[in-house]
């Protein structure tokens, strides 16, 4: 798992855009079906809590795949 994060972190990110090859399932380290702030920032450390919270449309403290797509498309 640690190798996966290192590989993902090494990929170039523009804002919070998902790097090619990094799927939602790859980022979802605990396979919960949602992304926590820690999971997102493990691969995109430039994402702020403010941007994460703005993308969390249902305010449940994590991002669904659709919410993450909005964050990734916004440039974080």
CSV table of C-alpha atoms in Angstrom, one decimal:
chain,number,residue,atom,x,y,z
A,1,UNK,CA,0.0,0.0,0.0
A,2,UNK,CA,2.8,2.4,0.8
A,3,UNK,CA,4.3,1.8,-2.6
A,4,UNK,CA,1.0,2.8,-4.2
A,5,UNK,CA,0.9,6.1,-2.4
A,6,UNK,CA,4.5,6.8,-3.3
A,7,UNK,CA,3.8,6.0,-6.9
A,8,UNK,CA,0.7,8.2,-6.9
A,9,UNK,CA,2.4,11.0,-5.2
A,10,UNK,CA,5.2,10.9,-7.8
A,11,UNK,CA,2.7,11.5,-10.6
A,12,UNK,CA,2.3,15.1,-11.7
A,13,UNK,CA,-0.8,16.9,-10.5
A,14,UNK,CA,-2.2,20.1,-11.9
A,15,UNK,CA,-4.3,21.5,-9.0
A,16,UNK,CA,-6.3,18.5,-7.8
A,17,UNK,CA,-6.7,16.9,-11.2
A,18,UNK,CA,-6.4,13.1,-11.0
A,19,UNK,CA,-3.2,11.9,-12.6
A,20,UNK,CA,-3.5,9.5,-15.4
A,21,UNK,CA,-3.7,5.9,-14.0
A,22,UNK,CA,-4.8,7.0,-10.5
A,23,UNK,CA,-8.4,5.8,-10.2
A,24,UNK,CA,-10.8,6.6,-7.5
A,25,UNK,CA,-10.4,3.0,-6.2
A,26,UNK,CA,-6.6,3.5,-6.0
A,27,UNK,CA,-7.0,6.6,-4.0
A,28,UNK,CA,-9.6,5.0,-1.6
A,29,UNK,CA,-7.0,3.3,0.5
A,30,UNK,CA,-9.5,1.8,3.0
A,31,UNK,CA,-11.9,0.8,0.2
A,32,UNK,CA,-14.8,2.5,2.0
A,33,UNK,CA,-16.3,3.9,-1.2
A,34,UNK,CA,-15.6,7.5,-0.1
A,35,UNK,CA,-12.4,9.6,0.2
A,36,UNK,CA,-11.3,11.2,3.4
A,37,UNK,CA,-9.2,14.4,3.5
A,38,UNK,CA,-6.2,12.3,4.4
A,39,UNK,CA,-6.6,10.0,1.4
A,40,UNK,CA,-7.0,13.0,-0.9
A,41,UNK,CA,-4.0,14.8,0.4
A,42,UNK,CA,-1.9,11.7,0.4
A,43,UNK,CA,-1.9,11.9,-3.4
A,44,UNK,CA,-2.6,15.7,-3.8
A,45,UNK,CA,-1.1,17.5,-0.8
A,46,UNK,CA,-2.0,20.9,-2.3
A,47,UNK,CA,-5.7,20.3,-1.7
A,48,UNK,CA,-6.8,22.6,1.1
A,49,UNK,CA,-9.4,21.7,3.7
A,50,UNK,CA,-11.4,24.6,2.3
A,51,UNK,CA,-11.5,23.1,-1.2
A,52,UNK,CA,-12.2,19.6,0.2
A,53,UNK,CA,-15.1,21.0,2.3
A,54,UNK,CA,-16.5,22.9,-0.6
A,55,UNK,CA,-16.5,19.7,-2.7
A,56,UNK,CA,-18.3,17.7,0.1
A,57,UNK,CA,-21.8,18.6,-1.2
A,58,UNK,CA,-23.6,16.3,1.3
A,59,UNK,CA,-21.4,17.5,4.2
A,60,UNK,CA,-20.7,14.0,5.5
A,61,UNK,CA,-17.0,14.6,5.9
A,62,UNK,CA,-15.8,12.5,2.9
A,63,UNK,CA,-16.0,12.7,-0.9
A,64,UNK,CA,-18.0,10.4,-3.1
A,65,UNK,CA,-16.7,9.6,-6.5
A,66,UNK,CA,-18.9,12.3,-8.0
A,67,UNK,CA,-17.8,14.9,-5.4
A,68,UNK,CA,-14.2,14.0,-6.0
A,69,UNK,CA,-14.7,14.4,-9.8
A,70,UNK,CA,-15.9,18.0,-9.1
A,71,UNK,CA,-12.9,18.7,-6.9
A,72,UNK,CA,-10.5,17.2,-9.5
A,73,UNK,CA,-12.1,19.3,-12.2
A,74,UNK,CA,-12.0,22.5,-10.2
A,75,UNK,CA,-8.2,22.6,-9.8
A,76,UNK,CA,-8.5,22.2,-6.1
